[in-house]
PDB file of C-alpha atoms and ligand atoms in Angstrom:
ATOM      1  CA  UNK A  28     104.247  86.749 119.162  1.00 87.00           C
ATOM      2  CA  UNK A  29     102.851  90.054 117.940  1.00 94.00           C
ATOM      3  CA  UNK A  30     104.279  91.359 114.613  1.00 96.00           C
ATOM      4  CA  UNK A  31     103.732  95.090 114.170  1.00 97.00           C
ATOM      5  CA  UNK A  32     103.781  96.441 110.770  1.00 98.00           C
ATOM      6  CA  UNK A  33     105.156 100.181 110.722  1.00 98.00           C
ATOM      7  CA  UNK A  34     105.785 103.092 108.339  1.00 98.00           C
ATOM      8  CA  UNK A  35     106.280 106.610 108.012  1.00 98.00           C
ATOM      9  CA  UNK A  36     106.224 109.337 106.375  1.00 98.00           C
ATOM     10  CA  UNK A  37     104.869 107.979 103.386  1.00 97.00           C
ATOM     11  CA  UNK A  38     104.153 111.827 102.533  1.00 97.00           C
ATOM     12  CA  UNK A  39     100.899 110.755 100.019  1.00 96.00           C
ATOM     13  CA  UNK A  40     100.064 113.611  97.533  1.00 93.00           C
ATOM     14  CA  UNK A  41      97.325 113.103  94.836  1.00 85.00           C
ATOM     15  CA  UNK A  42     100.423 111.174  92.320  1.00 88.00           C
ATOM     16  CA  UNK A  43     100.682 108.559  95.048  1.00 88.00           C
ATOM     17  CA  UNK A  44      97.599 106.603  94.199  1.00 86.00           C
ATOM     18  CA  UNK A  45      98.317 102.704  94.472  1.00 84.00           C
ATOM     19  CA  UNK A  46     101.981 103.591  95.727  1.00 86.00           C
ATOM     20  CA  UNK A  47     101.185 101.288  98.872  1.00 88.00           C
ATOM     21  CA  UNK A  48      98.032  99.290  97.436  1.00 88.00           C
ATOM     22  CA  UNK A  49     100.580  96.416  96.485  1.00 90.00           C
ATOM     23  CA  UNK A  50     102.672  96.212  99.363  1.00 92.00           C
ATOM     24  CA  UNK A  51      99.199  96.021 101.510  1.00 92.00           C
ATOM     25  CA  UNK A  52      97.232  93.120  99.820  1.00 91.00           C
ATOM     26  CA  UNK A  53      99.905  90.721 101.502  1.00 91.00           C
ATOM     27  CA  UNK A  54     100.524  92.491 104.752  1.00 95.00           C
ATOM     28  CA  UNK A  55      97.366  90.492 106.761  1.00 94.00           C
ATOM     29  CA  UNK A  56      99.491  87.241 105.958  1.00 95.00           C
ATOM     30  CA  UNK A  57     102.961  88.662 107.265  1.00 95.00           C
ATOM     31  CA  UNK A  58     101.568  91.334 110.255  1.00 97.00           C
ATOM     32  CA  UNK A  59      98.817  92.037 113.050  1.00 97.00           C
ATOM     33  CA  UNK A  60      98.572  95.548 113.260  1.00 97.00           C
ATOM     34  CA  UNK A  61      99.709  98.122 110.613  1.00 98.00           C
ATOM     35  CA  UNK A  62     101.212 101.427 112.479  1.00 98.00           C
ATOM     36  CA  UNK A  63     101.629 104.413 110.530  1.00 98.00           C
ATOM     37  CA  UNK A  64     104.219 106.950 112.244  1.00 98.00           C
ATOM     38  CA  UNK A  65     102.906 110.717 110.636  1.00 98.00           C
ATOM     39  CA  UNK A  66     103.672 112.495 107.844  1.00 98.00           C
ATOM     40  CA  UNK A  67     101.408 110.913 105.894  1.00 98.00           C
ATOM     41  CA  UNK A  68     100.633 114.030 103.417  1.00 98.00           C
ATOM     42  CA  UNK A  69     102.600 116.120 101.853  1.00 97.00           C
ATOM     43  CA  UNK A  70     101.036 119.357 102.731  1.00 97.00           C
ATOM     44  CA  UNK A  71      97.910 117.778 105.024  1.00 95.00           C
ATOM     45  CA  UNK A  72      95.455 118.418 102.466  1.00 93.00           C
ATOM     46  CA  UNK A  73      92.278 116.374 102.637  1.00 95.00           C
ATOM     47  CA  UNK A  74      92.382 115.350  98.955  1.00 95.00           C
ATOM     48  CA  UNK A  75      96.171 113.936 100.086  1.00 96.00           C
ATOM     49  CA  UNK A  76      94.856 112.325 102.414  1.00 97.00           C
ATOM     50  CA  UNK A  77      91.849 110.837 100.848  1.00 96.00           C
ATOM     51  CA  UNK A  78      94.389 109.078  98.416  1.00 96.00           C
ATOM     52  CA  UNK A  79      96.041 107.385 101.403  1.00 96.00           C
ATOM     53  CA  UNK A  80      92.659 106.300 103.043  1.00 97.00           C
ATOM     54  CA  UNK A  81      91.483 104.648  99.860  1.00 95.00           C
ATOM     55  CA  UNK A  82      94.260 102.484  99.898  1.00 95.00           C
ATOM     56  CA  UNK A  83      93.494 101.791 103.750  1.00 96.00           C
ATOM     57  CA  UNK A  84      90.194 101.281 103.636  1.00 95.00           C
ATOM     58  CA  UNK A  85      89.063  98.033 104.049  1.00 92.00           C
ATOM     59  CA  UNK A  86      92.282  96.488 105.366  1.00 94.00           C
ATOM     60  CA  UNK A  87      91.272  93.643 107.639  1.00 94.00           C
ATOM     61  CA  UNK A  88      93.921  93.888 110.631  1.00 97.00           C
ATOM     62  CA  UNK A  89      93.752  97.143 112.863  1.00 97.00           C
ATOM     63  CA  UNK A  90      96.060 100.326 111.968  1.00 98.00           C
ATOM     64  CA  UNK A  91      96.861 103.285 114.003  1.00 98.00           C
ATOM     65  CA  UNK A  92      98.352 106.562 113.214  1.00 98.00           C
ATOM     66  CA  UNK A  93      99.960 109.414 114.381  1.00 98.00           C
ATOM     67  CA  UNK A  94     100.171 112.847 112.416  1.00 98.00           C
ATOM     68  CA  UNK A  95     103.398 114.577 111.767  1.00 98.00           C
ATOM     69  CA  UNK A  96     104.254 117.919 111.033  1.00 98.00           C
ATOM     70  CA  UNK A  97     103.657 117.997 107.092  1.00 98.00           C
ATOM     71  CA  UNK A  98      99.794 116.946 108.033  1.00 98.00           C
ATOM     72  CA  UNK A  99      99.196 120.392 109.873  1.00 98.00           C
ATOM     73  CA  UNK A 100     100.827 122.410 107.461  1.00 97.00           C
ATOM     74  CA  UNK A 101      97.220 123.428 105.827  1.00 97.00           C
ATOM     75  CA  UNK A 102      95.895 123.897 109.623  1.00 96.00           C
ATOM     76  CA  UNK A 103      93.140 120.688 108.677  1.00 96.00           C
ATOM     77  CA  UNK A 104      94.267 118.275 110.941  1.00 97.00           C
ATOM     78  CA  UNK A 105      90.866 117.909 112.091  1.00 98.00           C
ATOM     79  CA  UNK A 106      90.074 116.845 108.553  1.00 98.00           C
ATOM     80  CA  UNK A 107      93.074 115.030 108.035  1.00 98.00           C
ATOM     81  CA  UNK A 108      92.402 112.723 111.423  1.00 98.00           C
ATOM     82  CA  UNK A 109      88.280 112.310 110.302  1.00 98.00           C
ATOM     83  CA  UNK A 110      89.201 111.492 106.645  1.00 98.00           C
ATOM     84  CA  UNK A 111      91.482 108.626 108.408  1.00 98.00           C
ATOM     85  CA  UNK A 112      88.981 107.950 111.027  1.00 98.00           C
ATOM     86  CA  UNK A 113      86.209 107.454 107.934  1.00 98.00           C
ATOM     87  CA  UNK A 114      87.912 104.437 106.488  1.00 97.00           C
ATOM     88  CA  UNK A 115      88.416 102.680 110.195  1.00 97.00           C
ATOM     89  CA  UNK A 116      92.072 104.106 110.770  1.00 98.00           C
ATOM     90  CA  UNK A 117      92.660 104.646 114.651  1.00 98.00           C
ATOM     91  CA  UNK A 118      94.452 107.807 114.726  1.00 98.00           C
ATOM     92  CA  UNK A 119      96.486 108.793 118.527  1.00 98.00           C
ATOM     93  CA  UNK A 120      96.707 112.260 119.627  1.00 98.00           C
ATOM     94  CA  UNK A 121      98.039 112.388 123.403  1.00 97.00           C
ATOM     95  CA  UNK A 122      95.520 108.780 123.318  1.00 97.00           C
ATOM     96  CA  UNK A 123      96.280 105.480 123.565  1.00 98.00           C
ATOM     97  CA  UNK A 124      94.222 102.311 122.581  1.00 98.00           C
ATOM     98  CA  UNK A 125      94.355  98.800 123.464  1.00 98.00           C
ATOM     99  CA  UNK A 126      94.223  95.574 121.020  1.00 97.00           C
ATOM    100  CA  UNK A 127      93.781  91.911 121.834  1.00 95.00           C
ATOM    101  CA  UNK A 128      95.782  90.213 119.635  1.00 93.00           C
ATOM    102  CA  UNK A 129      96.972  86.305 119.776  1.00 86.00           C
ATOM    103  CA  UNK A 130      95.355  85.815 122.999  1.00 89.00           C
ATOM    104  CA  UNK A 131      97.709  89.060 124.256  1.00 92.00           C
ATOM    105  CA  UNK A 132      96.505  92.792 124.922  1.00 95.00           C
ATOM    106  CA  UNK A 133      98.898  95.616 123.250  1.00 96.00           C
ATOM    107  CA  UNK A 134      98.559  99.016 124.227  1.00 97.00           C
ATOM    108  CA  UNK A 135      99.913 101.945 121.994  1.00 98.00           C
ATOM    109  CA  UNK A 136      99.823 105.008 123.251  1.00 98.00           C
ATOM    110  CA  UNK A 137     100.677 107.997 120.680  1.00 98.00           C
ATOM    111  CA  UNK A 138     101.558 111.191 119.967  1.00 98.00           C
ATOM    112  CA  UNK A 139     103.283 113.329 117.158  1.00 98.00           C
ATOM    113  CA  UNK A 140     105.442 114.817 119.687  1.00 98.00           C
ATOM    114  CA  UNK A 141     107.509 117.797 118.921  1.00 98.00           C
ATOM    115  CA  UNK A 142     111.300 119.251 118.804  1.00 98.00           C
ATOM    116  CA  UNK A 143     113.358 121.120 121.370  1.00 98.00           C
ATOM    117  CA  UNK A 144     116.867 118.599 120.757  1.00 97.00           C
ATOM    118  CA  UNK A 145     119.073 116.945 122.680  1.00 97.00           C
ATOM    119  CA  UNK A 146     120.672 116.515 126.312  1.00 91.00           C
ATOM    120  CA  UNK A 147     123.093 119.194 126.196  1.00 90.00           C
ATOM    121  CA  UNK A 148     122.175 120.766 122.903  1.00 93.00           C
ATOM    122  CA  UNK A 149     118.756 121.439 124.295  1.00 94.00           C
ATOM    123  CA  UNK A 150     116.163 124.322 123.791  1.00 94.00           C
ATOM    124  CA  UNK A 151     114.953 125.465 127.355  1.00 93.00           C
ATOM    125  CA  UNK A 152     111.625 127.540 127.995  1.00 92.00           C
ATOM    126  CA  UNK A 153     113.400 130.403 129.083  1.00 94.00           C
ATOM    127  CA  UNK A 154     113.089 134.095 127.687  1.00 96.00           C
ATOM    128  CA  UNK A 155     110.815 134.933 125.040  1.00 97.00           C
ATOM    129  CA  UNK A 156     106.978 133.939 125.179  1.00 97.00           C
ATOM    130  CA  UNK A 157     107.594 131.958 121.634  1.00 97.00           C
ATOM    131  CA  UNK A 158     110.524 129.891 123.165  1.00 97.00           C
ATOM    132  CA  UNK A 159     108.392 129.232 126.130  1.00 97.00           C
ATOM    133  CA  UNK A 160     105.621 128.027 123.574  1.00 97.00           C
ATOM    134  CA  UNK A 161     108.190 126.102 121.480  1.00 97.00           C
ATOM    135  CA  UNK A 162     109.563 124.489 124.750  1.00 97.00           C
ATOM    136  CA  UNK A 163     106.352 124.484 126.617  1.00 97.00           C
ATOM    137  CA  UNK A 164     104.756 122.534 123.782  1.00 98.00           C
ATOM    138  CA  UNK A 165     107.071 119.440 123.968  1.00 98.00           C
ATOM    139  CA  UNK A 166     106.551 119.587 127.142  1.00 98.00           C
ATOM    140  CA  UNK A 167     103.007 118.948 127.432  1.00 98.00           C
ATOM    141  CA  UNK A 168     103.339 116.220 124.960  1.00 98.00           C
ATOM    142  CA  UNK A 169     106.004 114.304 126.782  1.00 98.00           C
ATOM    143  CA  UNK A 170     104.128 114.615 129.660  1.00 98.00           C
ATOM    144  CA  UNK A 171     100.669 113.155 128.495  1.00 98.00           C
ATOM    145  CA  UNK A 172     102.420 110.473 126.471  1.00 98.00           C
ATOM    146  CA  UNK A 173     103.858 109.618 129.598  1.00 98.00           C
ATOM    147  CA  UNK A 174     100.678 109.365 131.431  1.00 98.00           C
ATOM    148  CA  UNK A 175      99.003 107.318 128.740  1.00 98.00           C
ATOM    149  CA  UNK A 176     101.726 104.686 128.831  1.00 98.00           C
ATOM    150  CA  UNK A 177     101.369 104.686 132.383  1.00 98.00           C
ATOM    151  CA  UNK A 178      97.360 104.227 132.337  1.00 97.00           C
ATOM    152  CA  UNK A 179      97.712 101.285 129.932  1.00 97.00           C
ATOM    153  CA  UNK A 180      96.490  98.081 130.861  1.00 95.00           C
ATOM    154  CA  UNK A 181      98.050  95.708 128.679  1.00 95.00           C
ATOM    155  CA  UNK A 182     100.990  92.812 128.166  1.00 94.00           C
ATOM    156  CA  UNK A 183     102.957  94.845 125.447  1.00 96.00           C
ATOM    157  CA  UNK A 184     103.301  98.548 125.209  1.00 97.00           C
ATOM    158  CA  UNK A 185     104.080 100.919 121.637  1.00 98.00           C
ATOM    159  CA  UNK A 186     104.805 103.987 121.866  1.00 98.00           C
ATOM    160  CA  UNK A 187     104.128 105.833 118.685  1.00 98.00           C
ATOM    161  CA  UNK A 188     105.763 108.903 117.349  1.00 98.00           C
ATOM    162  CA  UNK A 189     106.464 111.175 114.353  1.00 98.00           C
ATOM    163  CA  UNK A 190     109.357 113.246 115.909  1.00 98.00           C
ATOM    164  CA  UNK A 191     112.753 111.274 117.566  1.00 98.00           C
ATOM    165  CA  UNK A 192     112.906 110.172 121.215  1.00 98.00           C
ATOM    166  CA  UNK A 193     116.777 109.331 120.517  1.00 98.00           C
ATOM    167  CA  UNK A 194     120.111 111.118 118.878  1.00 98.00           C
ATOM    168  CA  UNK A 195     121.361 107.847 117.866  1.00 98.00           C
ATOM    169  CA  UNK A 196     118.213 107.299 114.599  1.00 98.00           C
ATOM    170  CA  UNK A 197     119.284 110.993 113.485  1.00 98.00           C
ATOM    171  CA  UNK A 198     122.546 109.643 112.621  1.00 98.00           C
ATOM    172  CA  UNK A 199     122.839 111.241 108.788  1.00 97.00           C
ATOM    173  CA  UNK A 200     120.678 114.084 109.450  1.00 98.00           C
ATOM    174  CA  UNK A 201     122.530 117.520 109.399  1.00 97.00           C
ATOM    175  CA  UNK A 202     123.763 118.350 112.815  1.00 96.00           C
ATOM    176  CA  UNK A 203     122.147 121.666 113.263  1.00 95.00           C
ATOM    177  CA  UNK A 204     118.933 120.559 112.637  1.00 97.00           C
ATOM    178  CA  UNK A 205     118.964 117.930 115.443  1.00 98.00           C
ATOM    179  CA  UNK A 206     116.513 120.173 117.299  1.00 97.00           C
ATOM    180  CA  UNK A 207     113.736 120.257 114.860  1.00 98.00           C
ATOM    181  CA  UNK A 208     113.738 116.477 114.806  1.00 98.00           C
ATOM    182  CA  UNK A 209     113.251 115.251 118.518  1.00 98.00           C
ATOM    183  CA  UNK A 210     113.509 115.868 121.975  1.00 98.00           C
ATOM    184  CA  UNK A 211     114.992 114.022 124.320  1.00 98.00           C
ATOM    185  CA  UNK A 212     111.808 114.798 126.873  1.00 98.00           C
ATOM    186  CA  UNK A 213     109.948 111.969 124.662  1.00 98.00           C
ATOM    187  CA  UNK A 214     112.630 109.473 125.375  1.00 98.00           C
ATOM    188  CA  UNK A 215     112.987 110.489 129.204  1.00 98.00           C
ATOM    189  CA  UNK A 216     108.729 110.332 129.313  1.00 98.00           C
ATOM    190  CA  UNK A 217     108.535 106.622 127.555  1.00 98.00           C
ATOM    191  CA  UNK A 218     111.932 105.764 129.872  1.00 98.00           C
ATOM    192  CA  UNK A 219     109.942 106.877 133.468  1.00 98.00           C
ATOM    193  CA  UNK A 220     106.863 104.797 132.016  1.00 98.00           C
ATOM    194  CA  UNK A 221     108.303 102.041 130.109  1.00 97.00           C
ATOM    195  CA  UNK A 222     107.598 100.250 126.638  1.00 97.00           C
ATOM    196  CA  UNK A 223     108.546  97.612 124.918  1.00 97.00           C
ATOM    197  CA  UNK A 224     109.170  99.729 121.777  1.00 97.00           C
ATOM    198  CA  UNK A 225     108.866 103.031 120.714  1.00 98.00           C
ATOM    199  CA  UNK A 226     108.473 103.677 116.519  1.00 98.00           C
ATOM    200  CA  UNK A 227     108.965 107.253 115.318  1.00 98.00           C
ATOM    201  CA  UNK A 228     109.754 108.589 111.444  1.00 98.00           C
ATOM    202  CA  UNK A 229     110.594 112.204 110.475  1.00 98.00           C
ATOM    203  CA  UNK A 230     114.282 111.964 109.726  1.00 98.00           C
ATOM    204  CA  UNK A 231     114.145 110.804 106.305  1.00 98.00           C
ATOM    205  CA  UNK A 232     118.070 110.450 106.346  1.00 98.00           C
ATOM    206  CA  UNK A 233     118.940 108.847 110.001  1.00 98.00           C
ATOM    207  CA  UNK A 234     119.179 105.171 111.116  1.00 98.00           C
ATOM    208  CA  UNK A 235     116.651 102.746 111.909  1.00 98.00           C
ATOM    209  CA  UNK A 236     118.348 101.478 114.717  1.00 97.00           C
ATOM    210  CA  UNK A 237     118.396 102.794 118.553  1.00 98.00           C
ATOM    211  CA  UNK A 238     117.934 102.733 122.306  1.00 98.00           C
ATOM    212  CA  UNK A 239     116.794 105.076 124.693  1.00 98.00           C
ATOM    213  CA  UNK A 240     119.025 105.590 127.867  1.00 98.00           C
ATOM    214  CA  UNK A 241     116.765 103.464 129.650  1.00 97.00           C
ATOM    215  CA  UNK A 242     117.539 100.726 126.719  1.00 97.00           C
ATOM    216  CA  UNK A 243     114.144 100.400 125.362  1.00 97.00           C
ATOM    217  CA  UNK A 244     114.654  99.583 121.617  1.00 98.00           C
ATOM    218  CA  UNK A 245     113.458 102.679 119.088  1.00 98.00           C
ATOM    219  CA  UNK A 246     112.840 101.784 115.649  1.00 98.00           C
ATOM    220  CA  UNK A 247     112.761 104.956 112.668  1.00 98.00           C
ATOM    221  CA  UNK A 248     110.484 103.973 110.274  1.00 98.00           C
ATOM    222  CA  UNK A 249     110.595 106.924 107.787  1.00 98.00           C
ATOM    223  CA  UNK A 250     109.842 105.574 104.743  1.00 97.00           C
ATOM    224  CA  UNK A 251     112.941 106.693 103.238  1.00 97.00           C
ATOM    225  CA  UNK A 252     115.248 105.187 105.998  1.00 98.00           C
ATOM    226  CA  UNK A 253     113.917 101.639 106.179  1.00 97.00           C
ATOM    227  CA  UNK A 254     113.355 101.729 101.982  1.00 95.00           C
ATOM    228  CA  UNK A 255     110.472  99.217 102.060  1.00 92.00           C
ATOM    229  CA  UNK A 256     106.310  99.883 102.312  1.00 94.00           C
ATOM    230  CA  UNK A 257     106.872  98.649 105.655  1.00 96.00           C
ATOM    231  CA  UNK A 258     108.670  97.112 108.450  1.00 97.00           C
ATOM    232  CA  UNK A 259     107.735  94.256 110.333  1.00 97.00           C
ATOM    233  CA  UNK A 260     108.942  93.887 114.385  1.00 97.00           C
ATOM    234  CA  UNK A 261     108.239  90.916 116.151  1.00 95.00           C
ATOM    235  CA  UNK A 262     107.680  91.583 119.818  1.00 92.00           C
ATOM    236  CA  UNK A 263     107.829  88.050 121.757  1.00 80.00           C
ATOM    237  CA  UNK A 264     106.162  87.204 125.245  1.00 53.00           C
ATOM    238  CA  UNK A 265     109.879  88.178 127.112  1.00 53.00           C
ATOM    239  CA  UNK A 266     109.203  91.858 125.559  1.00 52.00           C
ATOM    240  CA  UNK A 267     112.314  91.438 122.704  1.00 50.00           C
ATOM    241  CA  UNK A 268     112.054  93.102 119.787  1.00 54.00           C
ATOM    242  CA  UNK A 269     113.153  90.077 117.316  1.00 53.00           C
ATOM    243  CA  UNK A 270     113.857  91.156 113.916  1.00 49.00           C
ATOM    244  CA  UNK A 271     112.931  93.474 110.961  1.00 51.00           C
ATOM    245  CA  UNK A 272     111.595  91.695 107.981  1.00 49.00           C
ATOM    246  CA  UNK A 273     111.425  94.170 105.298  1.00 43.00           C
ATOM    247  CA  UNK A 274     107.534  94.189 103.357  1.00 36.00           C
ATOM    248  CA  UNK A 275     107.705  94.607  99.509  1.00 28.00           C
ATOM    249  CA  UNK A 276     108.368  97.966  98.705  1.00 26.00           C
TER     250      UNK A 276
HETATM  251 FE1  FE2 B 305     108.571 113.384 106.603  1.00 84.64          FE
HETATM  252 FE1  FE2 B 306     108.097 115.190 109.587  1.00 84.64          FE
END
């Protein structure tokens, strides 16, 4: 049994100080790994961000992040991944990173990941240079997270996210703005290498709940959507995502 702790978008500004401290003093006792799906800033400002990895530092079970889009805003991702990296936070960029835990090995292989929409409703990187980019950009990230899940060596595979693999956890959102949430080349790139789960946030007003064609189980973890400091999944030796025990928000 491996419980996996998991939030997003916890969007920390410098008013959020202790907003998770509470929730966190407990979490060793209830999870063994804390994941932390992006947007963790409101603007990606290193003094955010600093607030965030206060709270962090210390914590004696592994975490690992992913940025989302709010963390480049300010164009100091750099900053915002060192300031993490400072207080022992793993964070995954097109990376993955493997953890014994419980006499198992759990791989999570991450990636912010990027927009572009839906099967049939779906951006293609046709035309204009900046569509090609737009496109071209998901793209490349589908593709590596692909190859890191495939290069993992382990019992259990994550995949972490900030943007949607899946339609189905959007559920709530506004229609139009399905493409500026996910792409469905994340979903088809964890389907081809497979997972045992795949976490993402950044629709603060979707579903927690979903499957990717493929049926691996997707879990949104915005903060907003699953209304606690955390989640906790329990992923069992036949590679079945159990149940969500909410953490005290
Ligand atoms: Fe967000
Ligand atoms: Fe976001």
């Amino acid at each position: 049994m491996i419980r996996i702790a998991a939030v997003g978008d916890l969007h920390y500004g410098a008013g959020s100080r202790d907003l998770l401290r509470p929730s966190l003093q407990h979490l060793p006792d209830r999870a063994d790994l804390l994941l932390l799906a992006g947007d963790l800033t409101r603007c990606g400002g290193t003094e955010e961000v600093r607030v965030l990895a206060e709270e962090l530092r210390g914590m004696p079970i592994p975490v690992v992040a992913v940025l989302g889009n709010h963390d480049y805003q300010t164009n100091c991702e750099d900053d915002v991944r060192r300031v993490l990296e400072g207080v022992g936070v793993t964070v995954l960029e097109g990376e993955a990173i493997t953890l014994d835990i419980d006499g198992a090995r759990i791989g999570i292989a991450g990636t912010k990941g990027f927009g572009g929409g839906f099967r049939g409703a779906h951006a293609s990187d046709f035309g204009e240079p900046e569509m090609k980019a737009f496109v071209g950009h998901t793209k490349r990230l589908s593709d590596r997270l692909e190859q890191t899940l495939m290069d993992l060596d382990a019992d259990l595979r994550v995949a972490l996210l900030h943007y949607s693999p899946i339609e189905t956890t959007l559920e709530g959102e506004r229609l139009e703005i399905y493409p500026f949430l996910g792409s469905y080349l994340l979903a088809q790139a964890v389907d081809n290498a497979g997972a045992d789960l795949i976490l993402h946030g950044h629709a603060h007003h979707g579903i927690e709940k979903g499957r990717t064609p493929a049926g691996i189980p997707v879990r949104n973890v915005a903060q907003p959507v699953i209304r606690h400091a955390y989640n906790v999944y329990t992923l069992d030796a036949r590679r079945q995502v159990m149940a969500a025990a909410g953490g005290i928000s």
